[in-house]
Amino acid sequence: MRDVAALAKVSTKTVSRVINGLPGAGAEVVERVRAAARTLGYRPNLAASGLRRSDKRSATIGVLFEDLSNPFDSALLRAVEDRARHNGVLVLAGSSEDDRALQGELLVSLSARRVDGVVVMAAGGHQDALQQERERGTPMVLVDRPPTFGGTDCVTTTNRESSREAVLQLAALGHRDIAYLGDRRTLWTSQERYTGYLEGLAQAGLTLREELVRTDLHGADFAETAATALLDLDRPPTALFTAQNLVTVGAMRVLRARGLQRRIALIGFDDFPLADMLEPGITVVRQDVPGIGRKAAELIFARINGDTSPPVHAVVPAALVRRGSGEIAPSAP
Amino acid sequence: MRDVAALAKVSTKTVSRVINGLPGAGAEVVERVRAAARTLGYRPNLAASGLRRSDKRSATIGVLFEDLSNPFDSALLRAVEDRARHNGVLVLAGSSEDDRALQGELLVSLSARRVDGVVVMAAGGHQDALQQERERGTPMVLVDRPPTFGGTDCVTTTNRESSREAVLQLAALGHRDIAYLGDRRTLWTSQERYTGYLEGLAQAGLTLREELVRTDLHGADFAETAATALLDLDRPPTALFTAQNLVTVGAMRVLRARGLQRRIALIGFDDFPLADMLEPGITVVRQDVPGIGRKAAELIFARINGDTSPPVHAVVPAALVRRGSGEIAPSAP
DNA sequence: TCCTCCTACGTCAACGTTGACGTAACCGAC
DNA sequence: GTCGGTTACGTCAACGTTGACGTAGGAGGA
């Protein structure tokens, strides 16, 4: 900046004025400064600027998701990023691996970089690190899972209601033995979806068969094992409700391996690419991922811009997408 | 920091020493400072630190890909992020939409934040903005597509060789009418893959039928239209080579809609989730995405740490994954 | 003519941190 | 007892930028 000032024969303050488009600089001077900046390849230093400015904005937000390579997470990131771009804000992104310690470290890193706010998919278990950061005044929005502490916005989907709806649809087709395959029980979403499953059973007048419930399936491999065990029961389920993406894929593989994909009904929570191209197409509960991302971004930017209204828990509705696998009636034994 | 110093009754310099774990602070003082920092919830300001420090590192790198919600891009991001984390570095991520102007703006934003380096998937067309940034001294690694200017590392895959291999495999099965469906021709990868297609035809002693070549298919919908047109030819192809992800999906849909998925061979470039679950499984050229990401991260961190060896063009091999669709022999007319 | 107001600049200090350097206290060796 | 060396601090200025404030010169009005 000093070099630019020297070359344009003005003070650094005038360069600052020109760069920031502030009034108080004559047309000729503006031109000289612009030219000097161009020839020297000058780029303002946002860090120094933020240090001095009164608002102390870094024009950067943090995004901490579980795994940025997961389609759900990356679609969410993209939606947040789009909104951020419109506000001239860049995104610092990290994967927490659902590991509290790692999430805490990343949070400290973000804090050290003075991000204006963070959008977080909270790791399972206690949220002390999140709460602490929140209490230091960092604007924060949780996505997918709500906070266990107060005063913080969050955006989730209709986990319970949509799960109930899925189970009710299966029951309406005549299924009485509907299995539940779920992700880690520490996750709030898993609990909600399981609750929805129970509600669905109850509402359909079905009794819960404990042995048809398999949880803590961390990935497709675990889901395969669980699905295999279920099908080997004396009285196997005639329908499966898989409460997560990878679990659905694992269950599908087993059905397919046994040639049962047209005989046993399957509804999964979370859509995935090509679900419509399989035979049969996979009926899923589809979350409105861009909608969730948009809402989260809206909330965080509102807070950053000083919105002090009471915390919001936004619920973005999911929809049942019927493709065939969830419309299979129970076959005669 | 001043508050911490005051509370611990030391100078700010001593606080700095304690925070950075530098020698020259007594055990008792260290404890006092730590306690004070904890009670005040002190977080060092990395921006200010970077401003003063001699090395001027921001411990942040930039990643500019085409679309962070694309599975290829997000897997790449994840691989880079993992490596970055090991170096205590955070990632500023952005989607350029293959738009030069947008990519340029994002690059300026990154530059203003003084990122230590950038990993870029160059937008099609001229790369003036990239070159300019590179010449300002920013360490840079291009992924997926090479630079059109010198002095810059890049990491790509075996586009040409693997495409040739795919075509040769089809030819070996007896196919003589092999169609090519490709992405935008401005993309270097598309050109390479097309060249590989031509080489494969030549090597198998087949002559190119121009009407079997369809390019500039920007997305699955365009691919569907093109595939439909190909199948409606008087002498339709007996095998398709689809040179990109979404193009493969579009072609698949058409084959499936016409019930030809077991009669017409298909090999796609780029793997995608569930390609193995379809019927038949889709034979693809699979890029080693984590390998590409790792290599790119390695290169950028080496450059950031002062490696001045000549620029490298790393080529990470792709592999043909046989799943059925690419092993269909031409059916009798 | 003189005063006021505005415009177009410049000067200075401060943001939070650390490199360079200073200094007081203590240790061991001669 | 003095000297060189080490340890444990502190002081000061600077990183690149901008807010607060100062000033010179010209326009405009009474």
XYZ file of C-alpha atoms (C1' of nucleotides) in Angstrom:
726
model
C 0.000 0.000 0.000
C 2.892 2.300 0.776
C 4.382 1.528 -2.599
C 1.107 2.333 -4.304
C 0.900 5.607 -2.389
C 4.444 6.508 -3.348
C 3.921 5.682 -7.000
C 0.689 7.676 -7.136
C 2.300 10.453 -5.064
C -0.426 10.470 -2.437
C -0.714 9.355 1.179
C -1.647 5.825 2.164
C -4.877 7.188 3.562
C -5.869 8.375 0.116
C -5.069 4.971 -1.314
C -7.329 3.511 1.348
C -10.079 5.896 0.312
C -9.773 4.957 -3.335
C -9.638 1.230 -2.682
C -12.724 1.373 -0.503
C -14.552 3.740 -2.815
C -14.952 6.364 -0.123
C -15.570 10.000 -1.036
C -12.860 12.568 -0.579
C -10.668 11.763 -3.544
C -10.544 13.754 -6.772
C -11.173 12.065 -10.069
C -7.604 12.496 -11.243
C -6.149 11.126 -8.030
C -8.483 8.124 -8.154
C -7.200 7.333 -11.611
C -3.549 7.656 -10.562
C -4.075 5.397 -7.564
C -5.951 2.783 -9.579
C -3.213 2.739 -12.173
C -0.508 2.433 -9.520
C -2.355 -0.410 -7.802
C -2.678 -2.231 -11.106
C 0.939 -1.887 -12.109
C 2.147 -3.012 -8.706
C -0.371 -5.858 -8.485
C -1.553 -4.508 -5.161
C -4.065 -6.527 -3.141
C -5.509 -5.103 0.051
C -4.741 -7.149 3.145
C -8.094 -8.092 4.611
C -6.502 -9.225 7.851
C -4.921 -5.862 8.533
C -8.075 -4.129 7.431
C -10.199 -6.187 9.769
C -7.792 -5.487 12.586
C -8.273 -1.766 12.321
C -11.872 -1.467 11.189
C -14.485 -0.892 13.789
C -16.870 -3.683 12.782
C -14.096 -6.296 12.967
C -15.616 -8.412 10.240
C -13.487 -11.010 8.549
C -16.053 -11.603 5.777
C -15.559 -15.301 6.437
C -17.798 -17.893 8.026
C -16.953 -21.357 9.234
C -18.750 -24.533 8.217
C -18.176 -27.651 10.284
C -19.891 -30.736 8.938
C -19.414 -34.402 9.606
C -17.882 -35.385 6.283
C -17.595 -33.005 3.362
C -17.411 -35.894 0.903
C -20.849 -37.176 1.961
C -23.461 -36.122 -0.622
C -25.744 -34.712 2.066
C -22.992 -32.637 3.612
C -21.575 -31.401 0.347
C -24.977 -30.386 -0.976
C -25.509 -28.480 2.252
C -22.103 -26.827 1.984
C -22.873 -25.774 -1.547
C -26.151 -24.190 -0.537
C -24.494 -22.270 2.282
C -21.622 -21.249 0.052
C -23.966 -19.865 -2.578
C -25.650 -17.632 -0.042
C -22.317 -16.619 1.415
C -21.024 -15.582 -1.969
C -23.938 -13.230 -2.422
C -22.873 -11.523 0.792
C -19.240 -11.323 -0.286
C -18.351 -13.874 2.339
C -16.012 -16.844 1.965
C -16.392 -20.208 3.663
C -13.842 -22.025 5.799
C -14.915 -25.652 5.629
C -13.977 -28.605 7.797
C -14.988 -32.205 8.458
C -15.456 -33.133 12.088
C -15.843 -36.887 11.529
C -18.469 -36.784 14.257
C -15.551 -36.547 16.685
C -16.060 -34.090 19.520
C -12.375 -33.488 20.114
C -11.703 -32.807 16.454
C -14.736 -30.586 16.195
C -13.487 -28.638 19.201
C -10.063 -28.144 17.661
C -11.537 -26.978 14.384
C -13.781 -24.610 16.278
C -10.781 -23.074 18.023
C -9.039 -22.716 14.672
C -12.054 -20.925 13.263
C -12.267 -18.753 16.332
C -8.599 -17.787 15.998
C -9.352 -16.678 12.459
C -12.193 -14.542 13.771
C -14.894 -15.970 11.558
C -18.070 -13.904 11.642
C -20.164 -16.976 12.402
C -20.285 -20.748 12.155
C -22.703 -23.310 10.752
C -22.229 -26.588 12.559
C -23.442 -30.136 12.326
C -22.915 -30.983 15.975
C -20.956 -34.121 16.767
C -22.824 -36.628 18.921
C -22.629 -36.466 22.704
C -22.174 -33.378 24.818
C -21.776 -30.047 23.095
C -19.629 -28.228 25.644
C -17.193 -26.871 23.077
C -20.012 -25.539 20.934
C -21.755 -23.989 23.903
C -18.556 -22.353 25.073
C -17.893 -20.845 21.671
C -21.477 -19.702 21.452
C -21.224 -18.040 24.831
C -18.153 -16.158 23.715
C -20.536 -14.452 21.341
C -19.900 -16.207 18.057
C -23.051 -16.318 15.937
C -23.920 -19.967 15.416
C -26.489 -22.053 13.585
C -26.756 -25.801 14.036
C -27.954 -27.883 11.120
C -29.404 -31.384 11.026
C -29.280 -31.678 14.813
C -30.467 -29.242 17.460
C -28.344 -27.799 20.265
C -28.503 -29.237 23.761
C -28.036 -25.721 25.074
C -30.154 -22.638 24.687
C -29.984 -19.426 22.739
C -28.937 -20.909 19.437
C -30.704 -21.203 16.102
C -31.025 -24.498 14.334
C -32.421 -26.027 11.169
C -33.583 -29.630 10.997
C -35.961 -31.690 8.932
C -39.157 -33.543 9.782
C -37.322 -36.621 11.018
C -40.051 -37.968 13.216
C -43.073 -37.057 11.139
C -41.618 -38.367 7.894
C -40.472 -41.600 9.517
C -43.945 -42.103 10.904
C -45.394 -41.453 7.474
C -43.080 -44.011 5.907
C -44.048 -46.668 8.434
C -47.726 -45.868 8.040
C -47.450 -46.283 4.294
C -45.896 -49.712 4.785
C -48.554 -50.675 7.305
C -51.291 -49.529 4.936
C -49.985 -52.011 2.362
C -50.551 -54.750 4.891
C -47.094 -55.120 6.376
C -47.110 -56.221 9.988
C -43.425 -57.069 10.397
C -41.575 -53.857 9.637
C -37.912 -53.813 10.604
C -36.002 -50.721 11.671
C -32.337 -50.308 10.731
C -30.735 -47.218 12.211
C -27.523 -45.280 12.507
C -25.643 -44.566 15.741
C -28.024 -44.025 18.598
C -26.025 -41.071 19.925
C -27.289 -39.047 16.978
C -30.368 -37.003 17.586
C -31.644 -37.691 14.079
C -31.489 -41.428 14.714
C -33.454 -41.063 17.896
C -36.087 -38.954 16.213
C -36.442 -41.348 13.322
C -36.731 -44.259 15.690
C -39.387 -42.422 17.653
C -41.234 -41.824 14.396
C -41.004 -45.525 13.648
C -42.510 -46.362 17.034
C -45.253 -43.805 16.561
C -46.026 -45.229 13.146
C -46.310 -48.741 14.514
C -48.517 -47.572 17.345
C -50.741 -45.531 15.092
C -51.175 -48.519 12.755
C -52.025 -50.728 15.707
C -48.931 -52.886 15.285
C -46.862 -54.184 18.160
C -43.134 -53.627 18.275
C -41.027 -56.742 17.726
C -37.746 -55.892 19.440
C -35.747 -58.313 17.336
C -36.692 -56.354 14.216
C -34.858 -53.269 15.516
C -31.169 -52.923 14.675
C -29.310 -49.744 15.536
C -25.776 -48.370 15.750
C -25.127 -49.403 12.154
C -22.131 -47.270 11.341
C -21.845 -47.568 7.571
C -23.049 -49.854 4.810
C -21.078 -52.895 5.983
C -22.713 -52.963 9.384
C -26.058 -52.503 7.704
C -25.417 -55.534 5.500
C -24.665 -57.697 8.488
C -27.775 -56.500 10.272
C -30.015 -56.981 7.249
C -28.674 -60.489 6.749
C -29.432 -61.364 10.341
C -32.953 -59.994 10.021
C -33.709 -62.035 6.922
C -32.447 -65.152 8.671
C -34.976 -64.830 11.471
C -37.640 -67.530 11.774
C -40.209 -64.887 11.097
C -38.356 -62.362 8.933
C -39.669 -58.857 8.265
C -41.680 -58.213 5.113
C -40.623 -54.573 5.002
C -37.555 -52.598 5.991
C -37.342 -49.014 7.111
C -33.724 -47.894 6.860
C -33.143 -44.663 8.709
C -30.033 -43.439 6.932
C -28.374 -43.201 3.574
C -25.621 -45.760 3.885
C -27.835 -48.091 5.848
C -30.277 -48.095 2.960
C -27.502 -48.984 0.547
C -26.324 -51.839 2.755
C -29.829 -53.254 3.070
C -30.361 -52.957 -0.667
C -27.234 -54.958 -1.356
C -28.472 -57.801 0.814
C -31.953 -57.833 -0.711
C -30.402 -57.856 -4.136
C -27.946 -60.612 -3.273
C -30.846 -62.763 -2.166
C -33.071 -61.787 -5.051
C -35.611 -60.338 -2.625
C -35.655 -56.781 -3.919
C -39.109 -57.267 -5.439
C -40.575 -59.210 -2.555
C -39.510 -57.219 0.503
C -40.506 -53.596 0.772
C -37.902 -50.950 1.525
C -38.163 -47.302 2.417
C -35.033 -45.329 3.218
C -34.495 -42.024 4.936
C -32.378 -39.661 2.801
C -32.379 -39.680 -0.950
C -29.280 -40.653 -2.913
C -28.231 -40.342 -6.540
C -29.595 -42.970 -8.929
C -32.140 -44.238 -6.445
C -34.579 -43.947 -9.352
C -32.424 -45.989 -11.710
C -32.420 -49.138 -9.630
C -34.918 -51.917 -10.122
C -37.164 -51.376 -8.381
C -36.607 -47.673 -7.762
C -35.993 -46.996 -4.106
C -38.718 -45.182 -2.222
C -37.151 -42.646 0.111
C -37.850 -39.809 2.456
C -36.152 -36.917 0.697
C -34.870 -34.012 2.724
C -34.888 -30.592 1.126
C -31.142 -30.174 1.397
C -30.834 -26.908 -0.524
C -33.726 -25.586 1.534
C -31.959 -26.487 4.764
C -28.732 -24.885 3.568
C -30.508 -21.743 2.458
C -32.316 -21.415 5.735
C -29.152 -21.964 7.756
C -27.301 -19.358 5.713
C -30.175 -16.913 6.079
C -30.173 -17.351 9.830
C -26.424 -17.008 10.278
C -26.261 -13.855 8.158
C -29.204 -12.348 9.973
C -27.431 -12.944 13.300
C -24.172 -11.589 11.961
C -26.018 -8.487 10.891
C -27.279 -7.954 14.384
C -30.626 -9.730 14.453
C -31.327 -10.325 18.132
C -34.775 -11.858 17.909
C -35.377 -15.052 19.925
C -33.611 -18.201 18.691
C -35.387 -20.123 15.962
C -35.722 -23.857 15.407
C -36.586 -24.037 11.727
C -37.990 -27.322 10.465
C -37.737 -27.888 6.717
C -40.227 -30.510 5.557
C -39.050 -33.729 3.935
C -41.162 -35.597 1.395
C -41.834 -39.236 0.671
C -40.708 -40.017 -2.870
C -42.447 -43.145 -4.156
C -40.380 -45.143 -6.615
C -41.491 -48.707 -6.181
C -39.547 -50.350 -3.379
C -41.830 -48.861 -0.764
C -44.984 -49.893 -2.621
C -44.437 -53.653 -2.458
C -47.232 -55.454 -0.611
C -46.339 -58.342 1.694
C -46.154 -61.580 -0.260
C -48.053 -64.633 0.865
C -45.831 -66.673 3.166
C -4.287 -10.325 25.334
C -3.775 -7.181 27.368
C -6.464 -8.318 29.748
C -4.796 -11.685 30.140
C -1.467 -9.977 30.799
C -3.018 -7.707 33.378
C -4.806 -10.541 35.141
C -1.643 -12.642 35.241
C 0.419 -9.595 36.174
C 2.902 -10.012 33.352
C 3.623 -8.207 30.085
C 1.829 -9.036 26.864
C 5.103 -10.324 25.503
C 5.189 -12.968 28.194
C 1.629 -13.961 27.359
C 2.759 -14.329 23.770
C 5.609 -16.549 24.901
C 3.321 -18.773 26.910
C 0.695 -19.050 24.188
C 3.284 -19.981 21.606
C 5.121 -22.337 23.942
C 8.366 -20.405 23.586
C 11.073 -20.716 26.242
C 11.778 -17.865 28.609
C 8.820 -18.200 30.921
C 8.997 -19.673 34.419
C 6.772 -22.556 35.369
C 4.754 -20.492 37.814
C 4.206 -17.671 35.341
C 3.129 -20.143 32.661
C 0.495 -21.474 35.012
C -0.754 -17.996 35.911
C -1.020 -16.995 32.269
C -2.782 -20.201 31.284
C -5.285 -19.744 34.071
C -5.909 -16.127 33.126
C -6.409 -17.050 29.466
C -8.901 -19.707 30.462
C -10.943 -17.535 32.744
C -11.098 -14.748 30.189
C -11.826 -17.106 27.306
C -8.891 -15.658 25.423
C -8.312 -16.732 21.814
C -5.214 -15.533 19.991
C -5.955 -13.472 16.902
C -4.310 -15.266 14.018
C -4.757 -12.297 11.718
C -2.797 -9.980 13.970
C -0.244 -12.661 14.585
C 0.241 -13.244 10.882
C 0.581 -9.534 10.341
C 3.543 -9.289 12.656
C 5.233 -12.642 12.216
C 8.083 -12.851 9.794
C 6.842 -15.833 7.802
C 3.480 -14.163 7.121
C 1.629 -17.455 7.074
C -2.127 -17.472 7.426
C -2.266 -21.254 7.945
C -5.062 -21.267 5.383
C -5.175 -22.509 1.821
C -7.765 -21.863 -0.840
C -9.581 -24.532 -2.827
C -11.448 -23.483 -5.959
C -13.343 -26.277 -7.642
C -16.095 -26.289 -10.199
C -18.934 -27.422 -7.960
C -18.423 -28.510 -4.379
C -21.627 -30.540 -4.446
C -20.343 -32.735 -7.283
C -19.144 -36.080 -5.889
C -15.833 -35.828 -7.709
C -15.144 -32.345 -6.396
C -16.241 -33.039 -2.868
C -14.160 -36.207 -2.638
C -11.207 -34.175 -3.835
C -11.906 -31.440 -1.328
C -12.070 -33.983 1.435
C -8.722 -35.473 0.475
C -7.076 -32.064 0.409
C -8.715 -31.072 3.659
C -7.442 -34.178 5.410
C -3.888 -33.373 4.429
C -4.348 -29.750 5.370
C -5.577 -30.668 8.801
C -2.413 -32.644 9.463
C -0.473 -29.465 8.764
C -2.681 -27.375 11.020
C -4.066 -25.611 7.984
C -7.698 -24.729 7.280
C -9.357 -24.673 3.880
C -11.260 -21.815 2.268
C -13.474 -23.506 -0.286
C -15.346 -22.076 -3.247
C -17.265 -23.207 -6.334
C -16.317 -21.487 -9.559
C -19.145 -22.936 -11.677
C -16.604 -23.199 -14.485
C -17.050 -19.442 -14.851
C -13.846 -17.516 -15.427
C -15.136 -14.254 -14.039
C -16.397 -15.888 -10.882
C -13.189 -17.832 -10.488
C -11.249 -14.596 -10.831
C -13.307 -12.890 -8.153
C -12.914 -15.781 -5.764
C -9.202 -15.784 -6.435
C -8.982 -12.110 -5.506
C -10.932 -12.824 -2.318
C -8.516 -15.579 -1.415
C -5.599 -13.353 -2.223
C -6.947 -10.611 0.021
C -7.084 -13.143 2.823
C -3.452 -13.990 2.173
C -3.943 -17.716 1.737
C -0.658 -19.587 1.755
C -1.540 -21.362 -1.491
C -4.394 -22.413 -3.746
C -5.562 -25.650 -5.314
C -7.584 -24.881 -8.415
C -9.681 -26.706 -10.933
C -9.200 -24.210 -13.737
C -12.303 -22.924 -15.476
C -12.345 -23.529 -19.228
C -10.889 -20.962 -21.621
C -7.993 -18.636 -20.959
C -6.360 -18.705 -17.564
C -5.165 -15.112 -17.315
C -6.436 -14.597 -13.789
C -4.754 -17.760 -12.584
C -1.525 -16.890 -14.305
C -1.552 -13.395 -12.845
C -2.080 -14.700 -9.340
C 0.610 -17.284 -9.866
C 3.032 -14.620 -11.022
C 2.357 -12.609 -7.909
C 4.009 -15.502 -6.127
C 1.074 -17.463 -4.752
C 1.870 -21.187 -4.604
C -0.608 -22.936 -6.855
C -1.500 -26.463 -7.910
C -3.992 -27.189 -10.664
C -6.031 -30.365 -10.448
C -7.909 -32.281 -13.127
C -6.731 -29.883 -15.835
C -3.256 -28.589 -16.562
C -2.236 -24.934 -16.751
C -1.876 -23.176 -20.090
C 1.024 -21.240 -18.613
C 4.332 -22.394 -17.219
C 5.907 -22.800 -13.821
C 2.932 -24.394 -12.111
C 2.382 -27.875 -10.709
C -0.594 -29.925 -11.689
C -2.209 -33.281 -11.029
C -4.346 -35.054 -13.585
C -5.387 -38.590 -14.372
C -4.685 -40.867 -17.332
C -7.483 -39.415 -19.420
C -6.151 -40.382 -22.796
C -4.648 -43.738 -21.935
C -7.675 -44.975 -20.002
C -10.080 -43.822 -22.700
C -8.022 -45.676 -25.266
C -8.080 -48.762 -23.068
C -11.865 -48.584 -22.749
C -12.321 -48.324 -26.507
C -9.892 -51.170 -27.117
C -11.802 -53.376 -24.728
C -15.016 -52.681 -26.631
C -13.308 -53.313 -29.941
C -11.891 -56.587 -28.648
C -15.444 -57.748 -27.966
C -16.206 -57.239 -31.635
C -17.780 -53.775 -31.548
C -17.175 -51.787 -34.700
C -19.649 -48.963 -34.133
C -18.558 -47.325 -30.916
C -20.123 -43.952 -30.152
C -18.456 -41.151 -28.218
C -20.497 -38.896 -25.945
C -18.504 -36.080 -24.395
C -18.692 -33.034 -22.171
C -17.924 -29.445 -23.205
C -15.097 -29.342 -25.689
C -13.482 -26.370 -23.997
C -12.445 -28.693 -21.187
C -9.000 -30.174 -21.477
C -10.190 -33.467 -20.020
C -12.815 -33.800 -22.738
C -10.230 -33.218 -25.424
C -7.874 -35.775 -23.937
C -10.586 -38.361 -23.610
C -11.683 -37.773 -27.173
C -8.114 -38.133 -28.353
C -7.930 -41.415 -26.449
C -11.101 -42.531 -28.195
C -9.594 -41.755 -31.586
C -6.383 -43.545 -30.675
C -8.338 -46.571 -29.539
C -10.281 -46.723 -32.800
C -7.092 -46.373 -34.818
C -5.246 -48.986 -32.821
C -8.144 -51.423 -33.282
C -8.166 -50.725 -37.003
C -11.633 -49.130 -36.912
C -12.599 -46.077 -38.885
C -14.174 -43.081 -37.223
C -17.856 -42.546 -38.015
C -18.322 -38.821 -37.413
C -22.038 -39.164 -36.763
C -21.283 -41.364 -33.749
C -19.478 -38.492 -32.013
C -21.551 -36.160 -29.835
C -19.867 -33.504 -27.725
C -20.681 -30.418 -25.674
C -23.188 -32.382 -23.616
C -23.539 -30.154 -20.596
C -25.366 -32.353 -18.112
C -27.492 -35.487 -18.112
C -30.380 -33.977 -20.092
C -28.221 -33.094 -23.059
C -26.713 -36.565 -22.883
C -30.177 -38.110 -23.035
C -31.036 -36.182 -26.153
C -27.772 -37.144 -27.796
C -28.082 -40.809 -26.876
C -31.614 -40.906 -28.231
C -30.459 -39.429 -31.523
C -27.648 -41.970 -31.757
C -29.971 -44.929 -31.237
C -32.293 -43.605 -33.889
C -29.589 -43.681 -36.550
C -30.022 -46.106 -39.435
C -26.922 -47.872 -38.294
C -26.913 -47.239 -34.569
C -23.856 -47.843 -32.388
C -23.512 -51.172 -30.596
C -21.411 -49.641 -27.844
C -21.208 -46.269 -26.114
C -18.223 -44.608 -24.548
C -19.452 -41.799 -22.320
C -16.647 -39.489 -21.317
C -18.102 -37.986 -18.167
C -20.127 -38.764 -15.104
C -23.414 -37.091 -15.872
C -23.199 -38.048 -19.524
C -22.988 -41.684 -18.468
C -26.089 -41.288 -16.345
C -28.001 -39.668 -19.181
C -27.034 -42.429 -21.608
C -27.983 -45.070 -19.071
C -31.428 -43.621 -18.699
C -32.032 -43.827 -22.415
C -30.762 -47.406 -22.708
C -32.939 -48.368 -19.812
C -35.989 -46.605 -21.198
C -35.588 -48.579 -24.425
C -34.776 -51.822 -22.674
C -31.390 -51.918 -24.378
C -29.206 -51.937 -21.265
C -28.276 -55.582 -21.833
C -27.833 -55.338 -25.589
C -25.743 -52.196 -26.031
C -22.384 -51.961 -24.303
C -21.534 -48.942 -22.175
C -18.326 -47.766 -20.593
C -18.245 -44.477 -18.718
C -15.412 -42.255 -17.627
C -15.624 -41.463 -13.881
C -17.089 -43.809 -11.334
C -20.242 -42.917 -9.434
C -21.969 -44.302 -6.364
C -24.113 -47.395 -6.896
C -22.734 -48.045 -10.365
C -22.309 -51.620 -9.123
C -25.924 -51.922 -7.979
C -27.470 -51.323 -11.348
C -28.409 -54.123 -13.718
C -26.106 -54.617 -15.407
C -23.392 -53.002 -13.293
C -21.815 -50.123 -15.144
C -18.249 -50.592 -16.313
C -16.303 -47.400 -15.735
C -12.901 -45.838 -15.791
C -12.346 -45.030 -12.153
C -10.107 -42.140 -11.208
C -8.161 -42.398 -7.994
C -9.773 -39.316 -6.494
C -8.246 -39.565 -3.021
C -4.892 -40.187 -4.693
C -5.269 -37.035 -6.783
C -6.270 -35.012 -3.734
C -3.386 -36.353 -1.692
C -0.903 -35.604 -4.412
C -2.245 -32.079 -4.921
C -2.067 -31.406 -1.196
C 1.454 -32.790 -1.014
C 2.566 -30.547 -3.839
C 0.984 -27.384 -2.493
C 2.439 -27.897 0.980
C 5.855 -28.655 -0.445
C 5.739 -25.386 -2.384
C 4.476 -23.485 0.620
C 7.404 -24.863 2.585
C 9.816 -23.532 0.049
C 10.305 -26.378 -2.395
C 11.663 -24.732 -5.539
C 12.289 -27.809 -7.663
C 10.982 -27.672 -11.254
C 7.202 -27.794 -11.716
C 5.661 -31.227 -11.740
C 2.821 -32.637 -13.812
C 1.749 -35.629 -11.751
C -0.434 -38.197 -13.465
C -2.438 -40.461 -11.172
C -3.494 -43.626 -12.971
C -7.156 -44.462 -13.450
C -8.376 -48.062 -13.677
C -11.019 -49.828 -15.742
C -13.569 -51.343 -13.369
C -15.468 -54.144 -15.113
C -19.017 -54.565 -13.913
C -20.921 -55.927 -16.877
C -22.103 -53.093 -19.090
C -18.737 -52.858 -20.776
C -18.508 -56.606 -21.352
C -21.543 -56.933 -23.609
C -20.670 -58.293 -27.052
C -22.398 -56.852 -30.110
C -25.666 -58.667 -30.738
C -26.465 -60.167 -34.113
C -28.286 -57.559 -36.198
C -13.865 42.142 2.272
C -14.291 38.798 5.527
C -16.304 34.872 7.309
C -18.198 30.246 6.752
C -18.484 25.958 4.721
C -17.048 22.369 1.844
C -13.751 19.490 -0.659
C -9.576 17.128 -1.036
C -6.270 15.800 0.816
C -2.574 14.620 4.929
C -1.036 13.193 9.856
C -1.255 10.358 13.667
C -2.432 6.647 16.468
C -4.346 2.355 17.113
C -6.081 -2.579 16.010
C -3.465 -7.459 18.404
C 0.616 -9.512 18.004
C 5.707 -10.593 17.931
C 10.912 -9.697 16.591
C 14.788 -7.289 18.288
C 16.842 -5.854 22.041
C 17.494 -4.422 26.893
C 18.084 -5.588 31.808
C 18.056 -7.446 36.374
C 18.963 -11.407 38.968
C 21.383 -15.399 39.713
C 24.914 -19.165 38.826
C 29.392 -21.112 38.501
C 34.263 -20.565 37.710
C 38.525 -18.510 38.433
C 35.181 -10.822 44.338
C 34.738 -10.261 39.707
C 33.451 -11.723 35.317
C 31.014 -14.187 31.615
C 26.974 -16.642 30.825
C 22.252 -17.911 31.380
C 17.458 -17.303 32.611
C 13.321 -14.727 32.995
C 11.321 -11.356 32.211
C 10.086 -6.231 30.109
C 10.145 -2.328 26.457
C 9.573 -0.699 22.014
C 8.447 -0.600 17.360
C 6.456 -2.498 13.474
C 3.208 -5.519 10.477
C -0.930 -3.084 6.810
C -4.802 -0.678 7.395
C -8.318 2.861 8.783
C -10.905 6.138 12.275
C -10.422 10.607 14.152
C -8.973 14.766 13.305
C -6.263 18.547 11.137
C -5.451 21.773 7.246
C -5.067 24.258 2.940
C -7.507 26.179 -0.669
C -11.514 27.527 -3.122
C -16.518 28.554 -3.514
C -20.222 31.128 -1.926
C -22.808 34.437 0.837
C -23.472 38.694 3.637
